[in-house]
JSON list of C-alpha atoms in Angstrom, two decimals:
[
{"chain": "A", "resi": 259, "resn": "MET", "atom": "CA", "xyz": [15.67, -72.63, -44.30]},
{"chain": "A", "resi": 260, "resn": "ASP", "atom": "CA", "xyz": [11.87, -72.55, -44.44]},
{"chain": "A", "resi": 261, "resn": "ASP", "atom": "CA", "xyz": [10.23, -69.12, -45.00]},
{"chain": "A", "resi": 262, "resn": "GLY", "atom": "CA", "xyz": [8.47, -69.50, -41.65]},
{"chain": "A", "resi": 263, "resn": "GLN", "atom": "CA", "xyz": [11.69, -70.06, -39.71]},
{"chain": "A", "resi": 264, "resn": "VAL", "atom": "CA", "xyz": [13.97, -67.28, -38.52]},
{"chain": "A", "resi": 265, "resn": "ALA", "atom": "CA", "xyz": [17.58, -68.12, -37.70]},
{"chain": "A", "resi": 266, "resn": "GLU", "atom": "CA", "xyz": [17.91, -65.36, -35.14]},
{"chain": "A", "resi": 267, "resn": "PRO", "atom": "CA", "xyz": [15.49, -62.69, -33.96]},
{"chain": "A", "resi": 268, "resn": "LEU", "atom": "CA", "xyz": [15.82, -59.23, -35.48]},
{"chain": "A", "resi": 269, "resn": "THR", "atom": "CA", "xyz": [16.62, -56.24, -33.31]},
{"chain": "A", "resi": 270, "resn": "LYS", "atom": "CA", "xyz": [15.15, -52.76, -33.47]},
{"chain": "A", "resi": 271, "resn": "ALA", "atom": "CA", "xyz": [18.31, -51.68, -35.30]},
{"chain": "A", "resi": 272, "resn": "ASP", "atom": "CA", "xyz": [17.77, -54.45, -37.87]},
{"chain": "A", "resi": 273, "resn": "PHE", "atom": "CA", "xyz": [14.24, -53.23, -38.56]},
{"chain": "A", "resi": 274, "resn": "GLU", "atom": "CA", "xyz": [15.49, -49.64, -38.81]},
{"chain": "A", "resi": 275, "resn": "ALA", "atom": "CA", "xyz": [18.10, -50.78, -41.36]},
{"chain": "A", "resi": 276, "resn": "LEU", "atom": "CA", "xyz": [15.47, -52.65, -43.36]},
{"chain": "A", "resi": 277, "resn": "ALA", "atom": "CA", "xyz": [13.10, -49.67, -43.29]},
{"chain": "A", "resi": 278, "resn": "SER", "atom": "CA", "xyz": [15.87, -47.28, -44.28]},
{"chain": "A", "resi": 279, "resn": "PHE", "atom": "CA", "xyz": [16.92, -49.46, -47.20]},
{"chain": "A", "resi": 280, "resn": "ARG", "atom": "CA", "xyz": [13.30, -49.86, -48.39]},
{"chain": "A", "resi": 281, "resn": "PHE", "atom": "CA", "xyz": [12.83, -46.08, -48.13]},
{"chain": "A", "resi": 282, "resn": "GLY", "atom": "CA", "xyz": [15.98, -45.53, -50.20]},
{"chain": "A", "resi": 283, "resn": "ILE", "atom": "CA", "xyz": [14.79, -47.92, -52.90]},
{"chain": "A", "resi": 284, "resn": "ARG", "atom": "CA", "xyz": [11.38, -46.25, -53.08]},
{"chain": "A", "resi": 285, "resn": "ARG", "atom": "CA", "xyz": [12.92, -42.78, -53.16]},
{"chain": "A", "resi": 286, "resn": "TYR", "atom": "CA", "xyz": [15.21, -43.81, -55.99]},
{"chain": "A", "resi": 287, "resn": "LEU", "atom": "CA", "xyz": [12.36, -45.40, -57.94]},
{"chain": "A", "resi": 288, "resn": "ARG", "atom": "CA", "xyz": [10.21, -42.30, -57.52]},
{"chain": "A", "resi": 289, "resn": "PHE", "atom": "CA", "xyz": [13.07, -40.13, -58.77]},
{"chain": "A", "resi": 290, "resn": "SER", "atom": "CA", "xyz": [13.51, -42.49, -61.74]},
{"chain": "A", "resi": 291, "resn": "GLU", "atom": "CA", "xyz": [9.80, -42.46, -62.62]},
{"chain": "A", "resi": 292, "resn": "GLN", "atom": "CA", "xyz": [9.72, -38.67, -62.61]},
{"chain": "A", "resi": 293, "resn": "ALA", "atom": "CA", "xyz": [12.97, -38.36, -64.59]},
{"chain": "A", "resi": 294, "resn": "VAL", "atom": "CA", "xyz": [11.90, -40.74, -67.35]},
{"chain": "A", "resi": 295, "resn": "ARG", "atom": "CA", "xyz": [8.45, -39.15, -67.65]},
{"chain": "A", "resi": 296, "resn": "GLY", "atom": "CA", "xyz": [10.21, -35.80, -68.00]},
{"chain": "A", "resi": 297, "resn": "HIS", "atom": "CA", "xyz": [11.98, -37.28, -71.04]},
{"chain": "A", "resi": 298, "resn": "GLY", "atom": "CA", "xyz": [8.75, -38.52, -72.61]},
{"chain": "A", "resi": 299, "resn": "LEU", "atom": "CA", "xyz": [9.07, -42.18, -71.59]},
{"chain": "A", "resi": 300, "resn": "THR", "atom": "CA", "xyz": [7.07, -44.43, -69.34]},
{"chain": "A", "resi": 301, "resn": "PRO", "atom": "CA", "xyz": [8.91, -46.29, -66.57]},
{"chain": "A", "resi": 302, "resn": "GLN", "atom": "CA", "xyz": [8.33, -49.55, -68.48]},
{"chain": "A", "resi": 303, "resn": "GLN", "atom": "CA", "xyz": [9.88, -48.09, -71.63]},
{"chain": "A", "resi": 304, "resn": "TYR", "atom": "CA", "xyz": [12.88, -46.94, -69.62]},
{"chain": "A", "resi": 305, "resn": "GLN", "atom": "CA", "xyz": [13.30, -50.43, -68.16]},
{"chain": "A", "resi": 306, "resn": "LEU", "atom": "CA", "xyz": [13.23, -51.87, -71.68]},
{"chain": "A", "resi": 307, "resn": "LEU", "atom": "CA", "xyz": [15.80, -49.38, -72.96]},
{"chain": "A", "resi": 308, "resn": "LEU", "atom": "CA", "xyz": [17.98, -49.92, -69.89]},
{"chain": "A", "resi": 309, "resn": "ALA", "atom": "CA", "xyz": [17.82, -53.70, -70.35]},
{"chain": "A", "resi": 310, "resn": "LEU", "atom": "CA", "xyz": [18.99, -53.23, -73.94]},
{"chain": "A", "resi": 311, "resn": "LYS", "atom": "CA", "xyz": [21.68, -50.66, -73.20]},
{"chain": "A", "resi": 312, "resn": "GLY", "atom": "CA", "xyz": [22.96, -52.64, -70.25]},
{"chain": "A", "resi": 313, "resn": "PHE", "atom": "CA", "xyz": [22.79, -56.10, -71.80]},
{"chain": "A", "resi": 314, "resn": "PRO", "atom": "CA", "xyz": [26.08, -57.89, -71.07]},
{"chain": "A", "resi": 315, "resn": "GLY", "atom": "CA", "xyz": [28.52, -58.11, -73.94]},
{"chain": "A", "resi": 316, "resn": "ARG", "atom": "CA", "xyz": [26.46, -56.65, -76.76]},
{"chain": "A", "resi": 317, "resn": "GLU", "atom": "CA", "xyz": [24.18, -53.80, -77.83]},
{"chain": "A", "resi": 318, "resn": "TRP", "atom": "CA", "xyz": [21.05, -55.86, -78.49]},
{"chain": "A", "resi": 319, "resn": "ALA", "atom": "CA", "xyz": [18.93, -58.63, -76.99]},
{"chain": "A", "resi": 320, "resn": "THR", "atom": "CA", "xyz": [16.31, -61.11, -78.13]},
{"chain": "A", "resi": 321, "resn": "LEU", "atom": "CA", "xyz": [12.70, -60.94, -76.99]},
{"chain": "A", "resi": 322, "resn": "THR", "atom": "CA", "xyz": [13.27, -64.01, -74.81]},
{"chain": "A", "resi": 323, "resn": "GLU", "atom": "CA", "xyz": [16.31, -62.41, -73.17]},
{"chain": "A", "resi": 324, "resn": "LEU", "atom": "CA", "xyz": [14.35, -59.21, -72.57]},
{"chain": "A", "resi": 325, "resn": "ALA", "atom": "CA", "xyz": [11.48, -61.16, -71.02]},
{"chain": "A", "resi": 326, "resn": "ASP", "atom": "CA", "xyz": [13.96, -62.70, -68.60]},
{"chain": "A", "resi": 327, "resn": "ARG", "atom": "CA", "xyz": [15.68, -59.40, -67.79]},
{"chain": "A", "resi": 328, "resn": "LEU", "atom": "CA", "xyz": [12.40, -57.57, -67.28]},
{"chain": "A", "resi": 329, "resn": "GLN", "atom": "CA", "xyz": [10.76, -60.52, -65.51]},
{"chain": "A", "resi": 330, "resn": "LEU", "atom": "CA", "xyz": [7.77, -60.29, -67.85]},
{"chain": "A", "resi": 331, "resn": "ARG", "atom": "CA", "xyz": [5.95, -62.80, -69.99]},
{"chain": "A", "resi": 332, "resn": "HIS", "atom": "CA", "xyz": [7.06, -63.06, -73.60]},
{"chain": "A", "resi": 333, "resn": "HIS", "atom": "CA", "xyz": [3.84, -61.61, -75.02]},
{"chain": "A", "resi": 334, "resn": "SER", "atom": "CA", "xyz": [4.08, -58.60, -72.67]},
{"chain": "A", "resi": 335, "resn": "VAL", "atom": "CA", "xyz": [7.58, -57.88, -73.94]},
{"chain": "A", "resi": 336, "resn": "VAL", "atom": "CA", "xyz": [6.40, -58.19, -77.53]},
{"chain": "A", "resi": 337, "resn": "GLU", "atom": "CA", "xyz": [3.73, -55.54, -76.86]},
{"chain": "A", "resi": 338, "resn": "LEU", "atom": "CA", "xyz": [6.23, -53.31, -75.05]},
{"chain": "A", "resi": 339, "resn": "VAL", "atom": "CA", "xyz": [8.67, -53.59, -77.95]},
{"chain": "A", "resi": 340, "resn": "ASN", "atom": "CA", "xyz": [5.88, -52.93, -80.47]},
{"chain": "A", "resi": 341, "resn": "ARG", "atom": "CA", "xyz": [4.97, -49.69, -78.67]},
{"chain": "A", "resi": 342, "resn": "ALA", "atom": "CA", "xyz": [8.61, -48.66, -78.35]},
{"chain": "A", "resi": 343, "resn": "GLN", "atom": "CA", "xyz": [9.20, -49.37, -82.03]},
{"chain": "A", "resi": 344, "resn": "ALA", "atom": "CA", "xyz": [6.17, -47.24, -82.96]},
{"chain": "A", "resi": 345, "resn": "GLN", "atom": "CA", "xyz": [7.81, -44.37, -81.02]},
{"chain": "A", "resi": 346, "resn": "GLU", "atom": "CA", "xyz": [11.12, -45.00, -82.81]},
{"chain": "A", "resi": 347, "resn": "LEU", "atom": "CA", "xyz": [12.91, -46.02, -79.61]},
{"chain": "A", "resi": 348, "resn": "VAL", "atom": "CA", "xyz": [13.90, -49.52, -80.75]},
{"chain": "A", "resi": 349, "resn": "ARG", "atom": "CA", "xyz": [14.18, -51.43, -83.98]},
{"chain": "A", "resi": 350, "resn": "ARG", "atom": "CA", "xyz": [14.08, -55.10, -84.82]},
{"chain": "A", "resi": 351, "resn": "ALA", "atom": "CA", "xyz": [16.81, -56.73, -86.88]},
{"chain": "A", "resi": 352, "resn": "PRO", "atom": "CA", "xyz": [17.52, -60.28, -88.01]},
{"chain": "A", "resi": 353, "resn": "HIS", "atom": "CA", "xyz": [19.33, -62.40, -85.44]},
{"chain": "A", "resi": 354, "resn": "PRO", "atom": "CA", "xyz": [22.87, -63.08, -86.68]},
{"chain": "A", "resi": 355, "resn": "THR", "atom": "CA", "xyz": [22.78, -66.85, -86.08]},
{"chain": "A", "resi": 356, "resn": "ASP", "atom": "CA", "xyz": [19.17, -67.90, -85.33]},
{"chain": "A", "resi": 357, "resn": "ALA", "atom": "CA", "xyz": [16.59, -67.35, -88.06]},
{"chain": "A", "resi": 358, "resn": "ARG", "atom": "CA", "xyz": [13.77, -68.04, -85.56]},
{"chain": "A", "resi": 359, "resn": "ALA", "atom": "CA", "xyz": [14.71, -65.06, -83.37]},
{"chain": "A", "resi": 360, "resn": "VAL", "atom": "CA", "xyz": [14.99, -61.34, -83.84]},
{"chain": "A", "resi": 361, "resn": "ARG", "atom": "CA", "xyz": [17.25, -58.98, -82.09]},
{"chain": "A", "resi": 362, "resn": "VAL", "atom": "CA", "xyz": [16.02, -55.73, -80.58]},
{"chain": "A", "resi": 363, "resn": "GLU", "atom": "CA", "xyz": [18.31, -52.71, -80.50]},
{"chain": "A", "resi": 364, "resn": "LEU", "atom": "CA", "xyz": [18.14, -49.05, -79.58]},
{"chain": "A", "resi": 365, "resn": "THR", "atom": "CA", "xyz": [17.66, -46.34, -82.18]},
{"chain": "A", "resi": 366, "resn": "PRO", "atom": "CA", "xyz": [19.99, -43.31, -82.24]},
{"chain": "A", "resi": 367, "resn": "HIS", "atom": "CA", "xyz": [17.18, -41.28, -80.61]},
{"chain": "A", "resi": 368, "resn": "ALA", "atom": "CA", "xyz": [16.96, -43.78, -77.74]},
{"chain": "A", "resi": 369, "resn": "GLU", "atom": "CA", "xyz": [20.76, -43.81, -77.42]},
{"chain": "A", "resi": 370, "resn": "ARG", "atom": "CA", "xyz": [20.76, -40.03, -76.86]},
{"chain": "A", "resi": 371, "resn": "THR", "atom": "CA", "xyz": [17.89, -40.26, -74.38]},
{"chain": "A", "resi": 372, "resn": "MET", "atom": "CA", "xyz": [19.63, -43.05, -72.46]},
{"chain": "A", "resi": 373, "resn": "ALA", "atom": "CA", "xyz": [22.84, -41.03, -72.26]},
{"chain": "A", "resi": 374, "resn": "GLN", "atom": "CA", "xyz": [20.93, -38.20, -70.59]},
{"chain": "A", "resi": 375, "resn": "LEU", "atom": "CA", "xyz": [18.90, -40.44, -68.31]},
{"chain": "A", "resi": 376, "resn": "GLY", "atom": "CA", "xyz": [21.92, -42.55, -67.43]},
{"chain": "A", "resi": 377, "resn": "ALA", "atom": "CA", "xyz": [23.79, -39.50, -66.17]},
{"chain": "A", "resi": 378, "resn": "LEU", "atom": "CA", "xyz": [20.79, -38.38, -64.12]},
{"chain": "A", "resi": 379, "resn": "HIS", "atom": "CA", "xyz": [20.37, -41.83, -62.56]},
{"chain": "A", "resi": 380, "resn": "ARG", "atom": "CA", "xyz": [24.08, -42.17, -61.79]},
{"chain": "A", "resi": 381, "resn": "ASP", "atom": "CA", "xyz": [24.05, -38.78, -60.04]},
{"chain": "A", "resi": 382, "resn": "GLU", "atom": "CA", "xyz": [20.96, -39.72, -58.02]},
{"chain": "A", "resi": 383, "resn": "LEU", "atom": "CA", "xyz": [22.54, -43.00, -56.96]},
{"chain": "A", "resi": 384, "resn": "ARG", "atom": "CA", "xyz": [25.54, -41.07, -55.73]},
{"chain": "A", "resi": 385, "resn": "ARG", "atom": "CA", "xyz": [23.20, -38.89, -53.66]},
{"chain": "A", "resi": 386, "resn": "VAL", "atom": "CA", "xyz": [21.35, -41.81, -52.07]},
{"chain": "A", "resi": 387, "resn": "ARG", "atom": "CA", "xyz": [24.39, -44.07, -51.68]},
{"chain": "A", "resi": 388, "resn": "THR", "atom": "CA", "xyz": [24.30, -44.12, -47.88]},
{"chain": "A", "resi": 389, "resn": "VAL", "atom": "CA", "xyz": [20.60, -45.02, -47.72]},
{"chain": "A", "resi": 390, "resn": "LEU", "atom": "CA", "xyz": [21.02, -47.81, -50.26]},
{"chain": "A", "resi": 391, "resn": "THR", "atom": "CA", "xyz": [23.99, -49.42, -48.51]},
{"chain": "A", "resi": 392, "resn": "LEU", "atom": "CA", "xyz": [23.11, -52.91, -47.41]},
{"chain": "A", "resi": 393, "resn": "PRO", "atom": "CA", "xyz": [23.34, -53.46, -43.66]},
{"chain": "A", "resi": 394, "resn": "ASP", "atom": "CA", "xyz": [26.33, -55.58, -42.66]},
{"chain": "A", "resi": 395, "resn": "TRP", "atom": "CA", "xyz": [24.78, -58.55, -40.88]},
{"chain": "A", "resi": 396, "resn": "GLY", "atom": "CA", "xyz": [27.64, -60.88, -41.74]},
{"chain": "A", "resi": 397, "resn": "GLU", "atom": "CA", "xyz": [27.16, -64.26, -43.35]},
{"chain": "A", "resi": 398, "resn": "PRO", "atom": "CA", "xyz": [24.18, -66.30, -42.18]},
{"chain": "A", "resi": 399, "resn": "ALA", "atom": "CA", "xyz": [24.71, -69.79, -40.90]},
{"chain": "A", "resi": 400, "resn": "GLY", "atom": "CA", "xyz": [25.00, -72.17, -43.85]},
{"chain": "A", "resi": 401, "resn": "GLY", "atom": "CA", "xyz": [25.96, -69.37, -46.26]},
{"chain": "A", "resi": 402, "resn": "GLU", "atom": "CA", "xyz": [22.34, -68.61, -47.26]},
{"chain": "A", "resi": 403, "resn": "LEU", "atom": "CA", "xyz": [21.23, -65.08, -48.06]}
]
């Protein structure tokens, strides 16, 4: 479907659901920004640490993988990692199978910080669960989202 086409018109209730969901996202993000700043991190540093801690199947990631996860350009991730390394939040290590790549992993200090922040974020998500529930509009025609 073209971005300019709408399969079916939205109702007032649909717009209320969209607005409520957007409000819930913004409220959660504001909470997160305040929580991470209270732990001495910037929101960007937290996103980096979360991408590392939550990387599927292992406790590290390459710069290319982090760029994809964070939806940033490679050079921006390099700078972010450089700043995080200077603050002893991450460290670089040789990649186990690719000599051209490095792996980035959390330091013990960052592990402790993430444990605290993870618990805070989980508890906040439990509080805002109803606002962040996706509206049930059923499947669109053709199975598109």
